[in-house]
Amino acid sequence: EARGQRGAAQEKWQGILKPCGEWKLRLAEDVKAALHRLDTARVEPAEGFAIYLFGSLALKYNGTPIPLDSLKPYARELLAYLALHQGQWLDKEKIWADLWDSKEKSGKPPRPFGSLYTGICDLNRAIRSDCPGEQQADLLKNRDGHYCFDPDGVVWNDWREFDRALKDADHAARKDDFE
């Protein structure tokens, strides 16, 4: 009798696991399709700013790279962090806690908020040196101890494009599930 129950249980689990395996395969195919759409539909702006978070951090203006190599590591970390939170106003305490509070002493910038301010100034200086006119004034904003990268949403961001492609694939997969 125990063998019969075991066989029934195995049969039941196989019935459950088979659709799970199919679901994982379909998910993998959806992600692959999303990445393909991102590659084929990737239209980098001919004008304006573009930030790249995949691979090496890069910022471009009108297709020309803005050199970030001279920035201290914490300024590059700050740029990547703010770009991941594009359009959101974040207070300096949250930024500090998220980026550096849990790091070992050797990995932390020397002065908590002074380093944050210096990082913002260094980023603005790098942007200003390569971007003429008013464009750079709107990229990094500070208001009452809160910082925001691209509050107007004009910067092309590869992370956002990837996220959008994944959401499109998820939406398409859900639509297929109900048809």
XYZ file of N, CA, C and O in Angstrom:
716
model
N 0.830 -1.202 0.000
C 0.000 0.000 0.000
C 0.871 1.262 0.000
O 0.552 2.233 -0.676
N 1.978 1.237 0.772
C 2.870 2.393 0.834
C 3.474 2.689 -0.536
O 3.630 3.840 -0.917
N 3.807 1.575 -1.275
C 4.371 1.781 -2.617
C 3.349 2.403 -3.557
O 3.666 3.215 -4.403
N 2.119 2.033 -3.407
C 1.066 2.603 -4.226
C 0.877 4.083 -3.939
O 0.689 4.889 -4.850
N 0.962 4.464 -2.642
C 0.839 5.878 -2.274
C 2.047 6.661 -2.787
O 1.911 7.784 -3.261
N 3.222 6.006 -2.683
C 4.434 6.675 -3.169
C 4.341 6.897 -4.676
O 4.661 7.962 -5.187
N 3.904 5.899 -5.397
C 3.752 6.022 -6.851
C 2.739 7.099 -7.214
O 2.946 7.877 -8.147
N 1.651 7.173 -6.456
C 0.635 8.197 -6.718
C 1.200 9.585 -6.433
O 0.939 10.541 -7.177
N 1.992 9.668 -5.351
C 2.595 10.970 -5.002
C 3.592 11.398 -6.075
O 3.629 12.567 -6.470
N 4.402 10.454 -6.552
C 5.368 10.783 -7.598
C 4.648 11.228 -8.871
O 5.053 12.181 -9.531
N 3.599 10.535 -9.204
C 2.827 10.891 -10.391
C 2.237 12.289 -10.249
O 2.249 13.094 -11.183
N 1.735 12.586 -9.034
C 1.163 13.913 -8.777
C 2.234 14.996 -8.924
O 2.006 16.025 -9.564
N 3.439 14.752 -8.328
C 4.504 15.749 -8.416
C 4.976 15.934 -9.849
O 5.286 17.038 -10.266
N 5.062 14.867 -10.597
C 5.466 14.990 -11.999
C 4.448 15.818 -12.777
O 4.805 16.605 -13.640
N 3.182 15.637 -12.416
C 2.140 16.444 -13.044
C 2.272 17.914 -12.698
O 1.943 18.796 -13.493
N 2.778 18.192 -11.487
C 2.979 19.578 -11.061
C 4.260 20.141 -11.653
O 4.296 21.268 -12.140
N 5.336 19.355 -11.615
C 6.642 19.850 -12.054
C 6.721 20.060 -13.560
O 7.414 20.970 -14.013
N 6.042 19.255 -14.321
C 6.095 19.411 -15.778
C 5.630 20.803 -16.207
O 6.349 21.492 -16.937
N 4.466 21.282 -15.725
C 4.085 22.653 -16.099
C 5.071 23.701 -15.573
O 5.297 24.712 -16.223
N 5.684 23.427 -14.385
C 6.672 24.381 -13.859
C 7.866 24.471 -14.799
O 8.359 25.562 -15.073
N 8.323 23.308 -15.288
C 9.433 23.308 -16.236
C 9.063 24.038 -17.515
O 9.856 24.794 -18.069
N 7.843 23.821 -17.979
C 7.376 24.520 -19.175
C 7.294 26.024 -18.924
O 7.645 26.827 -19.781
N 6.848 26.389 -17.721
C 6.751 27.806 -17.372
C 8.130 28.444 -17.357
O 8.324 29.535 -17.875
N 9.119 27.745 -16.766
C 10.483 28.286 -16.732
C 11.028 28.451 -18.150
O 11.664 29.443 -18.465
N 10.767 27.472 -18.981
C 11.222 27.556 -20.362
C 10.555 28.733 -21.069
O 11.213 29.500 -21.768
N 9.253 28.916 -20.859
C 8.541 30.037 -21.471
C 9.069 31.370 -20.943
O 9.252 32.316 -21.705
N 9.373 31.422 -19.630
C 9.939 32.645 -19.051
C 11.294 32.944 -19.682
O 11.579 34.086 -20.053
N 12.136 31.925 -19.807
C 13.450 32.123 -20.421
C 13.297 32.626 -21.861
O 14.024 33.512 -22.300
N 12.337 32.059 -22.584
C 12.094 32.506 -23.962
C 11.584 33.943 -23.990
O 11.971 34.723 -24.867
N 10.743 34.315 -23.008
C 10.225 35.685 -22.942
C 11.341 36.677 -22.663
O 11.399 37.754 -23.254
N 12.247 36.317 -21.740
C 13.379 37.201 -21.437
C 14.279 37.321 -22.654
O 14.723 38.419 -23.004
N 14.531 36.198 -23.324
C 15.356 36.226 -24.534
C 14.710 37.120 -25.594
O 15.388 37.926 -26.239
N 13.399 37.009 -25.751
C 12.687 37.844 -26.720
C 12.763 39.318 -26.327
O 12.932 40.190 -27.181
N 12.649 39.593 -25.028
C 12.734 40.984 -24.553
C 14.116 41.553 -24.838
O 14.247 42.698 -25.290
N 15.148 40.765 -24.598
C 16.510 41.231 -24.878
C 16.703 41.455 -26.375
O 17.337 42.427 -26.783
N 16.137 40.570 -27.193
C 16.238 40.742 -28.642
C 15.532 42.028 -29.079
O 16.062 42.801 -29.880
N 14.322 42.255 -28.536
C 13.605 43.498 -28.881
C 14.389 44.716 -28.430
O 14.421 45.728 -29.118
N 15.027 44.613 -27.273
C 15.827 45.730 -26.787
C 16.986 45.995 -27.730
O 17.274 47.136 -28.071
N 17.655 44.918 -28.194
C 18.769 45.083 -29.114
C 18.331 45.659 -30.447
O 18.960 46.561 -30.983
N 17.236 45.128 -30.992
C 16.815 45.569 -32.317
C 16.102 46.912 -32.283
O 16.161 47.662 -33.240
N 15.432 47.210 -31.176
C 14.680 48.463 -31.099
C 15.469 49.558 -30.396
O 14.984 50.658 -30.236
N 16.678 49.225 -29.985
C 17.476 50.190 -29.224
C 17.802 51.383 -30.099
O 18.577 51.286 -31.039
N 17.180 52.455 -29.776
C 17.412 53.682 -30.506
C 18.017 54.677 -29.535
O 17.328 55.218 -28.681
N 19.301 54.822 -29.650
C 19.966 55.776 -28.785
C 19.693 57.163 -29.327
O 19.601 57.365 -30.532
N 19.556 58.099 -28.444
C 19.227 59.448 -28.904
C 20.365 60.074 -29.699
O 21.529 59.908 -29.347
N 20.008 60.740 -30.773
C 21.007 61.466 -31.549
C 21.382 62.747 -30.825
O 22.486 63.248 -30.954
N 20.434 63.246 -30.053
C 20.669 64.475 -29.288
C 20.325 64.227 -27.835
O 19.490 63.391 -27.510
N 20.972 64.982 -26.974
C 20.674 64.888 -25.555
C 21.546 63.882 -24.837
O 22.539 63.391 -25.360
N 21.143 63.575 -23.620
C 21.920 62.707 -22.745
C 21.491 61.258 -22.853
O 20.325 60.953 -23.072
N 22.462 60.365 -22.640
C 22.211 58.931 -22.536
C 23.138 58.402 -21.457
O 24.314 58.776 -21.400
N 22.596 57.551 -20.587
C 23.430 56.934 -19.547
C 23.367 55.423 -19.709
O 22.320 54.862 -20.028
N 24.510 54.798 -19.512
C 24.647 53.352 -19.660
C 25.079 52.773 -18.319
O 26.148 53.110 -17.807
N 24.227 51.902 -17.772
C 24.520 51.275 -16.486
C 24.972 49.828 -16.662
O 25.626 49.283 -15.789
N 24.615 49.204 -17.791
C 25.098 47.857 -18.077
C 26.526 47.971 -18.589
O 26.841 48.852 -19.378
N 27.376 47.055 -18.152
C 28.781 47.145 -18.527
C 29.430 48.263 -17.746
O 29.075 48.537 -16.605
N 30.364 48.944 -18.356
C 31.022 50.068 -17.689
C 30.094 51.278 -17.688
O 29.441 51.559 -18.692
N 30.049 51.974 -16.580
C 29.238 53.182 -16.459
C 29.688 54.192 -17.510
O 30.876 54.457 -17.659
N 28.734 54.714 -18.251
C 29.064 55.702 -19.282
C 27.933 56.721 -19.384
O 26.766 56.394 -19.186
N 28.314 57.944 -19.679
C 27.374 59.032 -19.898
C 27.771 59.698 -21.207
O 28.952 59.947 -21.455
N 26.771 59.927 -22.063
C 27.049 60.567 -23.356
C 26.146 61.772 -23.524
O 25.042 61.810 -23.001
N 26.645 62.725 -24.284
C 25.845 63.881 -24.670
C 25.972 64.030 -26.180
O 27.082 64.124 -26.710
N 24.843 63.997 -26.867
C 24.805 64.051 -28.327
C 25.723 62.996 -28.948
O 26.407 63.248 -29.931
N 25.758 61.803 -28.339
C 26.555 60.702 -28.849
C 28.021 60.726 -28.463
O 28.752 59.786 -28.747
N 28.468 61.803 -27.827
C 29.873 61.927 -27.437
C 30.037 61.570 -25.969
O 29.328 62.124 -25.120
N 30.963 60.648 -25.658
C 31.160 60.265 -24.255
C 31.631 61.433 -23.392
O 32.437 62.259 -23.822
N 31.093 61.501 -22.204
C 31.557 62.448 -21.190
C 32.530 61.668 -20.312
O 32.143 60.668 -19.716
N 33.790 62.073 -20.255
C 34.773 61.309 -19.488
C 34.410 61.251 -18.001
O 34.183 62.273 -17.362
N 34.348 60.031 -17.474
C 34.054 59.833 -16.055
C 35.244 59.220 -15.317
O 35.190 59.041 -14.109
N 36.312 58.911 -16.051
C 37.468 58.247 -15.448
C 38.136 59.080 -14.361
O 38.702 58.531 -13.422
N 38.065 60.389 -14.482
C 38.732 61.243 -13.499
C 37.936 61.366 -12.198
O 38.453 61.877 -11.202
N 36.697 60.897 -12.200
C 35.870 60.982 -10.996
C 36.320 59.961 -9.968
O 36.745 58.858 -10.310
N 36.202 60.328 -8.712
C 36.497 59.383 -7.635
C 35.460 58.260 -7.681
O 34.340 58.457 -8.155
N 35.832 57.073 -7.182
C 34.894 55.942 -7.231
C 33.538 56.263 -6.608
O 32.502 55.861 -7.142
N 33.513 57.003 -5.500
C 32.224 57.285 -4.868
C 31.367 58.219 -5.711
O 30.144 58.155 -5.654
N 31.975 59.060 -6.548
C 31.189 59.924 -7.434
C 30.553 59.079 -8.551
O 29.400 59.305 -8.926
N 31.287 58.079 -9.056
C 30.714 57.190 -10.073
C 29.599 56.334 -9.462
O 28.568 56.112 -10.092
N 29.814 55.849 -8.223
C 28.763 55.092 -7.528
C 27.517 55.948 -7.361
O 26.395 55.485 -7.541
N 27.728 57.203 -7.016
C 26.625 58.133 -6.819
C 25.852 58.344 -8.122
O 24.619 58.310 -8.130
N 26.564 58.520 -9.221
C 25.900 58.705 -10.514
C 25.064 57.469 -10.872
O 23.902 57.597 -11.276
N 25.638 56.280 -10.706
C 24.902 55.056 -11.021
C 23.674 54.916 -10.128
O 22.581 54.578 -10.594
N 23.835 55.203 -8.844
C 22.717 55.103 -7.899
C 21.596 56.073 -8.271
O 20.423 55.698 -8.328
N 21.961 57.314 -8.537
C 20.936 58.303 -8.897
C 20.269 57.951 -10.225
O 19.066 58.151 -10.393
N 21.040 57.400 -11.166
C 20.456 57.002 -12.453
C 19.484 55.832 -12.279
O 18.466 55.765 -12.971
N 19.778 54.927 -11.349
C 18.840 53.828 -11.075
C 17.542 54.347 -10.462
O 16.513 53.715 -10.559
N 17.624 55.500 -9.822
C 16.452 56.129 -9.208
C 16.049 57.379 -10.005
O 15.567 58.358 -9.440
N 16.265 57.322 -11.298
C 16.022 58.447 -12.197
C 14.640 59.063 -11.964
O 13.633 58.370 -11.902
N 14.634 60.383 -11.791
C 13.384 61.113 -11.624
C 12.855 61.155 -10.198
O 11.842 61.793 -9.942
N 13.524 60.485 -9.266
C 13.073 60.460 -7.872
C 13.929 61.400 -7.024
O 15.146 61.405 -7.143
N 13.272 62.145 -6.166
C 13.990 63.009 -5.233
C 14.345 62.183 -4.009
O 13.468 61.621 -3.356
N 15.647 62.087 -3.715
C 16.140 61.270 -2.607
C 16.872 62.152 -1.612
O 17.697 62.982 -2.011
N 16.593 61.957 -0.328
C 17.298 62.798 0.640
C 18.699 62.247 0.907
O 18.983 61.072 0.674
N 19.568 63.129 1.340
C 20.981 62.786 1.471
C 21.213 61.655 2.466
O 22.122 60.853 2.289
N 20.395 61.563 3.518
C 20.557 60.477 4.488
C 20.299 59.116 3.836
O 21.006 58.149 4.085
N 19.276 59.037 2.996
C 18.968 57.778 2.306
C 20.086 57.421 1.340
O 20.508 56.261 1.280
N 20.548 58.394 0.597
C 21.634 58.134 -0.353
C 22.845 57.601 0.394
O 23.439 56.589 0.014
N 23.221 58.290 1.465
C 24.379 57.865 2.246
C 24.177 56.447 2.777
O 25.060 55.595 2.644
N 23.035 56.189 3.378
C 22.776 54.867 3.966
C 22.806 53.776 2.900
O 23.397 52.718 3.115
N 22.181 54.027 1.759
C 22.118 53.013 0.706
C 23.478 52.749 0.067
O 23.809 51.607 -0.261
N 24.265 53.794 -0.107
C 25.537 53.627 -0.815
C 26.704 53.242 0.082
O 27.489 52.367 -0.280
N 26.838 53.911 1.200
C 28.103 53.796 1.911
C 28.019 53.407 3.381
O 29.023 53.024 3.960
N 26.872 53.470 3.999
C 26.798 53.257 5.448
C 27.260 51.864 5.863
O 27.897 51.708 6.894
N 26.960 50.849 5.060
C 27.304 49.483 5.459
C 28.699 49.056 4.996
O 29.144 47.968 5.313
N 29.387 49.898 4.256
C 30.722 49.533 3.765
C 31.749 49.586 4.895
O 31.589 50.308 5.872
N 32.807 48.837 4.683
C 33.925 48.916 5.609
C 34.486 50.329 5.565
O 34.342 51.031 4.573
N 35.155 50.693 6.614
C 35.676 52.058 6.713
C 36.536 52.424 5.505
O 36.449 53.535 4.999
N 37.332 51.480 5.009
C 38.212 51.792 3.875
C 37.436 52.055 2.588
O 37.943 52.705 1.686
N 36.190 51.568 2.480
C 35.403 51.775 1.267
C 34.505 52.985 1.316
O 33.862 53.322 0.334
N 34.442 53.638 2.471
C 33.565 54.803 2.620
C 34.285 56.073 2.208
O 35.485 56.208 2.408
N 33.540 57.008 1.648
C 34.141 58.319 1.413
C 34.524 58.940 2.760
O 33.941 58.600 3.793
N 35.484 59.851 2.780
C 36.007 60.384 4.040
C 34.994 61.141 4.909
O 34.975 60.961 6.117
N 34.175 61.978 4.315
C 33.198 62.756 5.095
C 31.816 62.458 4.547
O 31.581 62.646 3.364
N 30.899 62.024 5.399
C 29.607 61.570 4.889
C 28.939 62.519 3.909
O 28.869 62.225 2.723
N 28.460 63.635 4.353
C 27.682 64.501 3.465
C 28.569 65.439 2.660
O 28.202 65.844 1.567
N 29.752 65.732 3.169
C 30.710 66.509 2.386
C 31.109 65.759 1.131
O 31.221 66.327 0.053
N 31.297 64.440 1.263
C 31.654 63.615 0.104
C 30.497 63.529 -0.882
O 30.710 63.503 -2.094
N 29.287 63.493 -0.377
C 28.109 63.487 -1.252
C 28.065 64.792 -2.042
O 27.913 64.781 -3.265
N 28.220 65.903 -1.356
C 28.211 67.208 -2.016
C 29.357 67.310 -3.023
O 29.166 67.761 -4.155
N 30.550 66.840 -2.633
C 31.700 66.872 -3.534
C 31.451 65.995 -4.755
O 31.788 66.377 -5.882
N 30.850 64.824 -4.534
C 30.531 63.943 -5.651
C 29.590 64.606 -6.638
O 29.784 64.523 -7.852
N 28.561 65.281 -6.120
C 27.613 66.002 -6.990
C 28.346 67.109 -7.756
O 28.160 67.263 -8.975
N 29.192 67.863 -7.050
C 29.952 68.933 -7.714
C 30.873 68.376 -8.794
O 30.974 68.944 -9.890
N 31.551 67.261 -8.493
C 32.443 66.643 -9.482
C 31.656 66.170 -10.713
O 32.107 66.328 -11.842
N 30.485 65.572 -10.472
C 29.654 65.140 -11.593
C 29.212 66.328 -12.434
O 29.287 66.289 -13.668
N 28.747 67.379 -11.764
C 28.318 68.574 -12.499
C 29.464 69.186 -13.291
O 29.277 69.623 -14.427
N 30.650 69.193 -12.708
C 31.821 69.753 -13.397
C 32.140 68.918 -14.638
O 32.406 69.457 -15.708
N 32.095 67.587 -14.517
C 32.372 66.717 -15.669
C 31.342 66.944 -16.769
O 31.689 67.005 -17.953
N 30.096 67.098 -16.381
C 29.031 67.321 -17.360
C 29.180 68.691 -18.015
O 29.101 68.826 -19.234
N 29.429 69.719 -17.202
C 29.571 71.084 -17.738
C 30.731 71.201 -18.707
O 30.653 71.927 -19.691
N 31.818 70.472 -18.424
C 33.001 70.612 -19.285
C 32.745 70.079 -20.692
O 33.402 70.495 -21.634
N 31.795 69.167 -20.840
C 31.526 68.577 -22.155
C 30.192 68.967 -22.757
O 29.886 68.558 -23.868
N 29.376 69.698 -22.019
C 28.034 70.037 -22.501
C 27.827 71.542 -22.472
O 27.732 72.134 -21.400
N 27.715 72.132 -23.621
C 27.499 73.568 -23.672
C 26.066 73.945 -23.308
O 25.163 73.123 -23.358
N 25.898 75.179 -22.937
C 24.552 75.727 -22.761
C 23.834 75.279 -21.516
O 24.418 74.891 -20.521
N 22.521 75.326 -21.615
C 21.646 75.079 -20.473
C 21.386 73.610 -20.197
O 20.861 73.265 -19.155
N 21.737 72.728 -21.137
C 21.377 71.317 -21.004
C 21.813 70.707 -19.675
O 21.073 70.006 -19.034
N 23.058 70.962 -19.270
C 23.575 70.302 -18.083
C 22.910 70.784 -16.801
O 22.911 70.088 -15.806
N 22.292 71.950 -16.814
C 21.698 72.500 -15.599
C 20.552 71.644 -15.069
O 20.268 71.664 -13.882
N 19.914 70.875 -15.936
C 18.753 70.096 -15.523
C 19.053 68.637 -15.217
O 18.151 67.893 -14.880
N 20.291 68.209 -15.328
C 20.607 66.795 -15.150
C 20.646 66.381 -13.682
O 20.042 65.393 -13.301
N 21.369 67.097 -12.865
C 21.456 66.807 -11.432
C 20.922 68.003 -10.662
O 21.456 69.096 -10.758
N 19.878 67.768 -9.906
C 19.262 68.867 -9.149
C 19.378 68.597 -7.657
O 19.368 67.455 -7.218
N 19.458 69.694 -6.917
C 19.509 69.645 -5.459
C 18.441 70.597 -4.940
O 18.352 71.742 -5.377
N 17.621 70.096 -3.992
C 16.590 70.933 -3.404
C 16.430 70.531 -1.942
O 16.014 69.401 -1.645
N 16.793 71.410 -1.047
C 16.619 71.187 0.388
C 17.183 69.851 0.857
O 16.516 69.084 1.570
N 18.411 69.532 0.465
C 19.036 68.288 0.903
C 18.550 67.052 0.177
O 18.861 65.932 0.566
N 17.777 67.235 -0.877
C 17.300 66.128 -1.701
C 17.942 66.256 -3.082
O 18.073 67.363 -3.608
N 18.317 65.121 -3.654
C 18.978 65.114 -4.945
C 18.153 64.293 -5.933
O 17.510 63.324 -5.564
N 18.230 64.711 -7.194
C 17.488 64.015 -8.234
C 18.292 64.027 -9.523
O 18.820 65.066 -9.926
N 18.380 62.866 -10.153
C 18.987 62.738 -11.476
C 17.865 62.796 -12.492
O 16.925 62.010 -12.426
N 17.951 63.719 -13.393
C 17.010 63.839 -14.510
C 15.555 63.968 -14.056
O 14.718 63.125 -14.382
N 15.233 65.031 -13.308
C 13.853 65.184 -12.833
C 12.825 65.329 -13.946
O 11.648 65.027 -13.748
N 13.255 65.753 -15.136
C 12.317 65.951 -16.242
C 12.193 64.735 -17.154
O 11.429 64.754 -18.121
N 12.957 63.687 -16.872
C 12.847 62.447 -17.645
C 13.314 62.552 -19.081
O 12.758 61.892 -19.958
N 14.347 63.331 -19.346
C 14.810 63.501 -20.724
C 16.032 62.652 -21.056
O 16.422 62.562 -22.212
N 16.621 61.985 -20.077
C 17.828 61.195 -20.309
C 17.449 59.777 -20.727
O 16.652 59.120 -20.059
N 18.016 59.311 -21.846
C 17.841 57.929 -22.256
C 18.677 57.071 -21.308
O 19.823 57.391 -21.007
N 18.102 55.981 -20.810
C 18.740 55.165 -19.782
C 18.619 53.700 -20.200
O 17.507 53.205 -20.365
N 19.745 53.000 -20.379
C 19.676 51.614 -20.835
C 18.971 50.706 -19.826
O 18.279 49.761 -20.207
N 19.089 50.995 -18.552
C 18.392 50.204 -17.531
C 16.881 50.333 -17.691
O 16.155 49.353 -17.627
N 16.421 51.547 -17.927
C 14.984 51.755 -18.123
C 14.488 51.064 -19.386
O 13.388 50.515 -19.419
N 15.291 51.090 -20.439
C 14.907 50.408 -21.678
C 14.821 48.900 -21.453
O 13.897 48.254 -21.942
N 15.774 48.346 -20.708
C 15.747 46.924 -20.397
C 14.521 46.584 -19.558
O 13.816 45.615 -19.827
N 14.259 47.402 -18.544
C 13.100 47.188 -17.680
C 11.801 47.248 -18.492
O 10.913 46.422 -18.318
N 11.718 48.192 -19.401
C 10.536 48.318 -20.258
C 10.379 47.077 -21.145
O 9.278 46.559 -21.311
N 11.487 46.581 -21.698
C 11.421 45.391 -22.548
C 10.971 44.176 -21.740
O 10.176 43.363 -22.221
N 11.441 44.039 -20.508
C 10.996 42.930 -19.658
C 9.510 43.036 -19.341
O 8.792 42.036 -19.364
N 9.056 44.244 -19.053
C 7.629 44.431 -18.767
C 6.790 44.126 -19.997
O 5.718 43.526 -19.883
N 7.269 44.514 -21.170
C 6.547 44.193 -22.404
C 6.461 42.680 -22.605
O 5.415 42.149 -22.975
N 7.570 41.983 -22.337
C 7.578 40.522 -22.483
C 6.648 39.883 -21.462
O 5.915 38.941 -21.786
N 6.663 40.395 -20.242
C 5.778 39.867 -19.201
C 4.319 40.075 -19.590
O 3.494 39.178 -19.459
N 4.023 41.260 -20.091
C 2.657 41.564 -20.522
C 2.235 40.632 -21.660
O 1.119 40.096 -21.657
N 3.137 40.424 -22.609
C 2.823 39.533 -23.734
C 2.618 38.103 -23.257
O 1.723 37.408 -23.724
N 3.442 37.669 -22.294
C 3.306 36.311 -21.758
C 1.985 36.148 -21.021
O 1.304 35.134 -21.168
N 1.608 37.135 -20.256
C 0.329 37.064 -19.527
C -0.841 37.060 -20.507
O -1.821 36.358 -20.305
N -0.728 37.833 -21.547
C -1.786 37.894 -22.556
C -1.932 36.525 -23.204
O -3.048 36.036 -23.392
N -0.786 35.857 -23.512
C -0.824 34.515 -24.094
C -1.431 33.505 -23.144
O -2.080 32.559 -23.572
N -1.197 33.672 -21.828
C -1.738 32.749 -20.840
C -3.254 32.767 -20.795
O -3.882 31.777 -20.446
N -3.868 33.890 -21.135
C -5.313 34.018 -21.025
C -6.032 33.826 -22.350
O -7.248 33.897 -22.425
N -5.297 33.643 -23.405
C -5.934 33.450 -24.715
C -6.119 31.996 -25.025
O -5.579 31.111 -24.517
